[in-house]
GROMACS .gro file of C-alpha atoms in nm:
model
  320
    1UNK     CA    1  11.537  10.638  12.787
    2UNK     CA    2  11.244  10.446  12.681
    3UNK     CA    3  10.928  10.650  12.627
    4UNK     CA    4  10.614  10.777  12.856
    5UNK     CA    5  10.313  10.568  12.704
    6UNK     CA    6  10.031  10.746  12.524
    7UNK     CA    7   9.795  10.762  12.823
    8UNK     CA    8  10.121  10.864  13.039
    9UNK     CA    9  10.258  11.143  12.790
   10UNK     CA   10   9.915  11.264  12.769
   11UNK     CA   11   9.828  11.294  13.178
   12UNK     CA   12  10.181  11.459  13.179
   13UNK     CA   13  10.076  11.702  12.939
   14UNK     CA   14   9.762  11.779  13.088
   15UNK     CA   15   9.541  11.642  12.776
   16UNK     CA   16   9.283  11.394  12.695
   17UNK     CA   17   9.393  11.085  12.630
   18UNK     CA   18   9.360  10.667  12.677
   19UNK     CA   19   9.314  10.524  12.987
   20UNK     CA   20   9.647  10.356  13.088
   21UNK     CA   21   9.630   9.987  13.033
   22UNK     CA   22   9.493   9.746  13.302
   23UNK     CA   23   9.640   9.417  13.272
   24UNK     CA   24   9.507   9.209  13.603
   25UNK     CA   25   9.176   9.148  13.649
   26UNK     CA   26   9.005   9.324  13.947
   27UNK     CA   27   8.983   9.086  14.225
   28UNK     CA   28   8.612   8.996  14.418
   29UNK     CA   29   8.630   9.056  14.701
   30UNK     CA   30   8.311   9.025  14.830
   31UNK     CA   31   8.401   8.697  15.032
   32UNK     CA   32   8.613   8.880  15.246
   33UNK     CA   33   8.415   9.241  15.358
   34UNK     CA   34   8.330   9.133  15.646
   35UNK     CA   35   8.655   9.016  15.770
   36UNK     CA   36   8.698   8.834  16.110
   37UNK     CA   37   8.903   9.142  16.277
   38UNK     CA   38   8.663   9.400  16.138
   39UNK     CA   39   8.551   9.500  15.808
   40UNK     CA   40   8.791   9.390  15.547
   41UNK     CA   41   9.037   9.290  15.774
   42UNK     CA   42   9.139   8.898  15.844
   43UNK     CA   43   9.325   8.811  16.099
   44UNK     CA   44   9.486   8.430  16.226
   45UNK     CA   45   9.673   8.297  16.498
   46UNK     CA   46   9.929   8.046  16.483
   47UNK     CA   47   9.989   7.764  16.678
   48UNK     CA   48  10.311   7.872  16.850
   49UNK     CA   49  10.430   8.200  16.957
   50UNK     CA   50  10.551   8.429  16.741
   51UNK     CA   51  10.520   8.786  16.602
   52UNK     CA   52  10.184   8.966  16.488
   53UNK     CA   53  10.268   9.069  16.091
   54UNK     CA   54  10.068   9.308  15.887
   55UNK     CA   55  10.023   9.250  15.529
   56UNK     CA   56   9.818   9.583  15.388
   57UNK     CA   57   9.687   9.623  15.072
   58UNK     CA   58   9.463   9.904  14.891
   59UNK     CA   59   9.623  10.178  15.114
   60UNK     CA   60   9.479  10.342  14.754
   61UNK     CA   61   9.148  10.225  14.621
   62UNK     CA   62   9.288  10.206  14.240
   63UNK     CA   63   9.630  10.026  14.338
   64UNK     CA   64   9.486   9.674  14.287
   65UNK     CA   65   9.779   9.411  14.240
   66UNK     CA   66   9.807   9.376  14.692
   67UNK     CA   67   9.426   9.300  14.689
   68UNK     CA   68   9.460   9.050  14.426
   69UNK     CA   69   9.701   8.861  14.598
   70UNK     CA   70   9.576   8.881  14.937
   71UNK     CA   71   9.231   8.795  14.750
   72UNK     CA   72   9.478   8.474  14.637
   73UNK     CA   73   9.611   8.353  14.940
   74UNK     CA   74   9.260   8.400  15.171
   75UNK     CA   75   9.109   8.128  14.903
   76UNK     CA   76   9.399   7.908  14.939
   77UNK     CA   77   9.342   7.942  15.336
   78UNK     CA   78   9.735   8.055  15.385
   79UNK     CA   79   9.778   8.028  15.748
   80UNK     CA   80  10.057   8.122  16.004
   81UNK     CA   81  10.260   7.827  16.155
   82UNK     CA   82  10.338   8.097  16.412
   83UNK     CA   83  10.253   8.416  16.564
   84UNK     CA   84   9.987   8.624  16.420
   85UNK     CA   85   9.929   8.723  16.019
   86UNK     CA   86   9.674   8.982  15.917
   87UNK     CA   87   9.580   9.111  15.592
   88UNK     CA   88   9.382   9.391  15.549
   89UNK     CA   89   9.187   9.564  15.255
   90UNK     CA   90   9.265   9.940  15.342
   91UNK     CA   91   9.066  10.156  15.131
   92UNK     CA   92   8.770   9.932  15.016
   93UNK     CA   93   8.506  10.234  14.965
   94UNK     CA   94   8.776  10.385  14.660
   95UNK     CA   95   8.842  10.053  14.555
   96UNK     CA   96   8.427  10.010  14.524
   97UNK     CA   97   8.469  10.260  14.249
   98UNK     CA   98   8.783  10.116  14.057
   99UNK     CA   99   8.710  10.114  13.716
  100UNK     CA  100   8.936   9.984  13.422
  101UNK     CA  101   8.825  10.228  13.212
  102UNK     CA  102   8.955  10.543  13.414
  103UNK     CA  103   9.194  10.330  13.654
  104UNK     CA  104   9.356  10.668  13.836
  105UNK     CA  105   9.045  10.798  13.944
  106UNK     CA  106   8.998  10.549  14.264
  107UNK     CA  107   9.281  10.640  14.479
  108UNK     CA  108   9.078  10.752  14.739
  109UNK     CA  109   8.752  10.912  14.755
  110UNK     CA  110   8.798  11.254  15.022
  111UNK     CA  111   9.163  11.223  15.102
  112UNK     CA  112   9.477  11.030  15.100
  113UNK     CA  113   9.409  10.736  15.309
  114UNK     CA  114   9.810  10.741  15.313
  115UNK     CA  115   9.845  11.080  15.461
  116UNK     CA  116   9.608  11.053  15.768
  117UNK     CA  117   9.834  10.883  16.036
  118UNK     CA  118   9.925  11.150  16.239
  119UNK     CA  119   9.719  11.177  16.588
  120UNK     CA  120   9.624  11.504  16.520
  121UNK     CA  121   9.400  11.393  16.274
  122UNK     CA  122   9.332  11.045  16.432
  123UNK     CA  123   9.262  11.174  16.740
  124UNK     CA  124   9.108  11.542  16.581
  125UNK     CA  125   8.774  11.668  16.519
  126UNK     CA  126   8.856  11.573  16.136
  127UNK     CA  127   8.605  11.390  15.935
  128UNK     CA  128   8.653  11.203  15.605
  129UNK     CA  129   8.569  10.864  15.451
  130UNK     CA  130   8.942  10.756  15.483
  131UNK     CA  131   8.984  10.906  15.873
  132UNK     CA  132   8.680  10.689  15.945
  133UNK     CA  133   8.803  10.381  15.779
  134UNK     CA  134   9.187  10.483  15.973
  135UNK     CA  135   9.032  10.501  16.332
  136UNK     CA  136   8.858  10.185  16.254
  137UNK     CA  137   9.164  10.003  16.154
  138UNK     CA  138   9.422  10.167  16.398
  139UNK     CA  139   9.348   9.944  16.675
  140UNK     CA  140   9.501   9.655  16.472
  141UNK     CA  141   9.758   9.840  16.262
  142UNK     CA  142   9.908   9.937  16.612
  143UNK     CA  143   9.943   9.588  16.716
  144UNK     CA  144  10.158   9.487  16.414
  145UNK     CA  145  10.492   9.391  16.530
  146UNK     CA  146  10.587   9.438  16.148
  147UNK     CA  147  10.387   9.644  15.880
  148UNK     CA  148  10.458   9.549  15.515
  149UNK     CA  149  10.245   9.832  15.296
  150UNK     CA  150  10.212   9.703  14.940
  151UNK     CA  151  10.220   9.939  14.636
  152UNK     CA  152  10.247   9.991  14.290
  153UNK     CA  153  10.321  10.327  14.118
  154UNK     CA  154  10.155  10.493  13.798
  155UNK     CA  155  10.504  10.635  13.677
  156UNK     CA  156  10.802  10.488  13.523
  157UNK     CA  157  11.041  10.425  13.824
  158UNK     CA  158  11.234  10.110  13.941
  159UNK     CA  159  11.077   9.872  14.216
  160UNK     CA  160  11.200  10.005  14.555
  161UNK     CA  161  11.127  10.007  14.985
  162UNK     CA  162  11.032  10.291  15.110
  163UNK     CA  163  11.118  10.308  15.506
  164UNK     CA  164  11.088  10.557  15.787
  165UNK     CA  165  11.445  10.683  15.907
  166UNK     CA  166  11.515  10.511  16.182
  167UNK     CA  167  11.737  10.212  16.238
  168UNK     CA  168  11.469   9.883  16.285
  169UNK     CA  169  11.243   9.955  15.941
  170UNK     CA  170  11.598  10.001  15.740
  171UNK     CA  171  11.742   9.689  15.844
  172UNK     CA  172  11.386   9.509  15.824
  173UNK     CA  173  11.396   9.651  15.445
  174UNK     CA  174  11.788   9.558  15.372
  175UNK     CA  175  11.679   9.227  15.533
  176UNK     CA  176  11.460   9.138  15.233
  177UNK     CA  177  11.677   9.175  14.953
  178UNK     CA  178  11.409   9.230  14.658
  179UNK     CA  179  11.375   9.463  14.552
  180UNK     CA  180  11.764   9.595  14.610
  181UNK     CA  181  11.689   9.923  14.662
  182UNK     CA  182  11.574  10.068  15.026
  183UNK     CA  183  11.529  10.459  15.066
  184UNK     CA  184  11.487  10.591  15.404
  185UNK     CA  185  11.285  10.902  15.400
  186UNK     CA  186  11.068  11.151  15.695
  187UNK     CA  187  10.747  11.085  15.447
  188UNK     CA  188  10.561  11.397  15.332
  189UNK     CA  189  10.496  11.741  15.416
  190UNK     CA  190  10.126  11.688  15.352
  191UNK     CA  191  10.053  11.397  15.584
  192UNK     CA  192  10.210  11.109  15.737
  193UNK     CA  193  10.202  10.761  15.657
  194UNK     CA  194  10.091  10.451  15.780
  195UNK     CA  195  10.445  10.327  15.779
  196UNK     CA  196  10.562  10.644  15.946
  197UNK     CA  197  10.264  10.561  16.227
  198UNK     CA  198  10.360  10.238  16.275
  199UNK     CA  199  10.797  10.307  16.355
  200UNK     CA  200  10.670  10.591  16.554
  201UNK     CA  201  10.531  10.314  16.802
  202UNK     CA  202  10.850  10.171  16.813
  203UNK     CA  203  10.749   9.857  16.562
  204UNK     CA  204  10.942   9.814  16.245
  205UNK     CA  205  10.735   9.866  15.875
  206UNK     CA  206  10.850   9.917  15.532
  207UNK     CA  207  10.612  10.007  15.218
  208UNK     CA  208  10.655   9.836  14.885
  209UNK     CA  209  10.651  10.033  14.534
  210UNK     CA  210  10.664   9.693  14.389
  211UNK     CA  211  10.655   9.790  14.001
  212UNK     CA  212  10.381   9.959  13.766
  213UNK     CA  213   9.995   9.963  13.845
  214UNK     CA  214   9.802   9.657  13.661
  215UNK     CA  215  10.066   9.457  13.553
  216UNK     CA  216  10.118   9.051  13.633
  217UNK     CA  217  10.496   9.116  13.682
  218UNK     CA  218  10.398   9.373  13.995
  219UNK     CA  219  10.186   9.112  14.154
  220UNK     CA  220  10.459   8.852  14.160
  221UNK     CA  221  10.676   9.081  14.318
  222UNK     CA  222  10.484   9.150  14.597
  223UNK     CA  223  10.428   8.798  14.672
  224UNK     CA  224  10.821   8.689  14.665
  225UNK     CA  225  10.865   8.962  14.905
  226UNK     CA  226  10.615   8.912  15.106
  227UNK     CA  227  10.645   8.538  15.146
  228UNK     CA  228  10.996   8.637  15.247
  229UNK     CA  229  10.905   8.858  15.497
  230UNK     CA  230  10.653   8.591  15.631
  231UNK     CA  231  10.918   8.328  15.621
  232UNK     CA  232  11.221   8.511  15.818
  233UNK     CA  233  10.959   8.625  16.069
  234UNK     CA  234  10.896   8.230  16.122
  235UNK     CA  235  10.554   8.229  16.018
  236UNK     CA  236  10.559   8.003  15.723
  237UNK     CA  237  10.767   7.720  15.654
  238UNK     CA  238  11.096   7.773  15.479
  239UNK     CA  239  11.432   7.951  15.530
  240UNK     CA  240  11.472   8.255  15.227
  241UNK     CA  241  11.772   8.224  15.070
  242UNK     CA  242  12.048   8.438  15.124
  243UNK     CA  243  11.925   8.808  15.049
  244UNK     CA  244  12.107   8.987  14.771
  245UNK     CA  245  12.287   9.310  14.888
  246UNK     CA  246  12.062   9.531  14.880
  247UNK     CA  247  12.166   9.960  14.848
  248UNK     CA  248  12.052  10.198  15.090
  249UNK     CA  249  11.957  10.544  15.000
  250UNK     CA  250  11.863  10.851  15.189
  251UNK     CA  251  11.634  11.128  15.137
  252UNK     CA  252  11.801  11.473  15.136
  253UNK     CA  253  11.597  11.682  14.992
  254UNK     CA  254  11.179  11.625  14.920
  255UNK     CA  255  11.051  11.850  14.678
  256UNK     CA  256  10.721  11.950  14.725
  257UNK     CA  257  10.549  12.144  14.450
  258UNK     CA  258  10.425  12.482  14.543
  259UNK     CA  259  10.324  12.628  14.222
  260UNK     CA  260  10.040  12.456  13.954
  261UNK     CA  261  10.349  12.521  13.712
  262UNK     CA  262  10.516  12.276  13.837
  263UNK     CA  263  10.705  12.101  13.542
  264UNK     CA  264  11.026  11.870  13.511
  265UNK     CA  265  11.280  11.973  13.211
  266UNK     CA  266  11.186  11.622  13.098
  267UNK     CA  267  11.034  11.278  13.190
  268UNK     CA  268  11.297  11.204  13.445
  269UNK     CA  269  11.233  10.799  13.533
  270UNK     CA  270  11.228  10.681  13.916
  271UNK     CA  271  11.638  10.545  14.007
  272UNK     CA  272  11.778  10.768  13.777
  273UNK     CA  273  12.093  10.889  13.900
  274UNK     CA  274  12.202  11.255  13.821
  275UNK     CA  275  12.619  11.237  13.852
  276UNK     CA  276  12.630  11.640  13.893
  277UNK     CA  277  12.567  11.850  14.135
  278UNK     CA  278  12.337  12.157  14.073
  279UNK     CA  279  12.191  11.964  13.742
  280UNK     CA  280  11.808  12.129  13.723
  281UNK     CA  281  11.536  11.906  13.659
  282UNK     CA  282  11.238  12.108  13.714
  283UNK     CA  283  11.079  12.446  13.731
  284UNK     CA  284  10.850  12.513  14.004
  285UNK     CA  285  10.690  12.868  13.844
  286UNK     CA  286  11.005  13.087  13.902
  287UNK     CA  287  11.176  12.846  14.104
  288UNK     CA  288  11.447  12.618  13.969
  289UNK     CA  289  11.468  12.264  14.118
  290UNK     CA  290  11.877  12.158  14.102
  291UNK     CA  291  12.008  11.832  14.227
  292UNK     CA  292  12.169  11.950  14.583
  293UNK     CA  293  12.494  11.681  14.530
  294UNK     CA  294  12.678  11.426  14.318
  295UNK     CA  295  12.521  11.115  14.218
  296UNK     CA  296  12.164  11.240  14.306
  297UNK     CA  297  11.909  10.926  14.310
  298UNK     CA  298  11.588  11.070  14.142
  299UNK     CA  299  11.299  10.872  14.397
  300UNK     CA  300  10.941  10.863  14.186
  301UNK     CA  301  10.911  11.164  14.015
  302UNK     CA  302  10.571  11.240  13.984
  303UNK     CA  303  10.529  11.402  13.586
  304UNK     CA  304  10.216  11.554  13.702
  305UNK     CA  305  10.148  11.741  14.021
  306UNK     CA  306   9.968  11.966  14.247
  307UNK     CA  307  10.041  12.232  14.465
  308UNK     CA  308  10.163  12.090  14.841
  309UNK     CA  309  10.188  11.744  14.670
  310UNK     CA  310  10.544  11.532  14.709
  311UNK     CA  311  10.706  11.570  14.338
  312UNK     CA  312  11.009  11.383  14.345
  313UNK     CA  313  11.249  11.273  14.622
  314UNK     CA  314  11.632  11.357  14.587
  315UNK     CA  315  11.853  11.111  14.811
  316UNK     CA  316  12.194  11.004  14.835
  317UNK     CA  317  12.350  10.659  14.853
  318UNK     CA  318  12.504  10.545  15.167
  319UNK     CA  319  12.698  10.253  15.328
  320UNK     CA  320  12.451   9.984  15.465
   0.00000   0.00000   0.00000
């Protein structure tokens, strides 16, 4: 098992230490705030009919690699040969304050932007810099015909779809083939998600964890599957290869920490899969977290957590 990083073994112990490493550059964005939808949001019709896809990035304000290829293909003037393609710059007010030097601190700036898509809170009394910026956007998020989130995680865990558990999103997820693993899950206890918003209107949507914050190799994964996307939905040129078989996994259990103790018997890496049943892998104070069955996928562990926040997602493989 390779190693937790300084900066990572330190945040997971709760003590001072580097900044994790930032290896893209920050994108400008300043030639797109304004957008041509609304703010930060760009959005183009094709020629012939066609579906209307959703390409989102900066859902959080300090996961940069979607911005910076969205930034990428707006200056090449990508255009849909059919249908309708819209990218959108989610969470620009966190991003504002994304700095290299303390790269975690940006994810939002009053609350998840990722947790706010229920319409109790769209529709509520609620008010927050990322509800604001949600209500603003929803209008256009619900008019996706297919949502692609993108995402990169801060701990060590293999590339992976996340999709709401119902049949369209799964089979939009198996359908891209990179990368080959697609987990089917209910979200979070502690908010839903934009992907969870969008299947609940009957559309289909899938969310990316393409690969570690900052780094190149995380970028160019979320363009290969998001070209793919755009090309099976007929909206750029080119038929994708033939997808390879992809696994499907789904969420039994999600643990959700309910104690500031909460600690895992060791850095447990995202796709690890526990063959026994009853195997414990955390403590949450007195409580001991055990895999519930064999071959237990371990679904981003989070090494450092908070009370009523997601810490790891146990799920089972099944037959696509």
């Amino acid at each position: 098992m390779k190693p937790l990083n300084e900066a990572l073994a330190a945040l997971a112990a709760g003590e001072p230490g580097p900044p994790p490493p930032v290896r893209i550059s920050r994108p400008d964005l300043r030639p797109w705030l304004e957008g041509n939808a609304m703010r930060g949001a760009w959005s183009f019709e094709g020629p012939a009919p066609g579906p209307h896809v959703c390409l989102v990035a900066l859902t959080h304000g300090n996961e940069i690699a979607g911005a910076v290829l969205l930034d990428r293909w707006l200056r090449q003037g990508l255009r849909p040969l059919a249908g309708r393609l819209s990218l959108v710059f989610a969470n620009l007010d966190a991003f504002g304050h994304f700095d290299p030097e303390d790269p975690i601190a940006s994810r939002f700036i009053e609350q998840d932007f990722n947790r706010v898509w229920s319409p109790e809170l769209l529709d509520g009394p609620g008010r927050s810099n990322e509800l604001r910026r949600a209500r603003v956007l929803r209008p256009l998020i619900e008019s996706a015909d297919v949502l692609l989130d993108l995402h990169s995680m801060l701990w060590p865990a293999d590339p992976l779809l996340l999709a709401p558990d119902e049949p369209g999103s799964i089979a939009l997820g198996l359908s891209l083939g990179e990368p080959p693993l697609v987990v089917a899950d209910h979200g979070h206890e502690n908010g839903r998600r934009i992907i969870d918003h969008v299947a609940a209107l009957g559309h289909r949507a899938v969310l990316l964890e393409a690969g570690e914050h900052w780094e190149p190799d995380t970028t160019a994964r979320m363009e290969r599957v998001a070209l793919r996307l755009l090309q099976s939905q007929g909206l750029l040129e080119g038929t994708p290869a033939p997808a390879p078989r992809a696994r499907l996994a789904r969420v039994t259990e999600a643990i959700t920490a309910r104690s500031p103790a909460f600690s895992f018997i060791r850095p447990f890496r995202g796709g690890e899969i526990l063959a026994e049943p009853g195997t414990l892998i955390a403590h949450d104070g007195a409580r001991e977290i055990r895999t519930p069955h064999p071959d237990c996928l371990l679904v981003m562990p989070t090494l450092r957590t908070a009370p009523g926040v997601t810490a790891v997602r146990l799920a089972r493989f099944e037959e696509a």
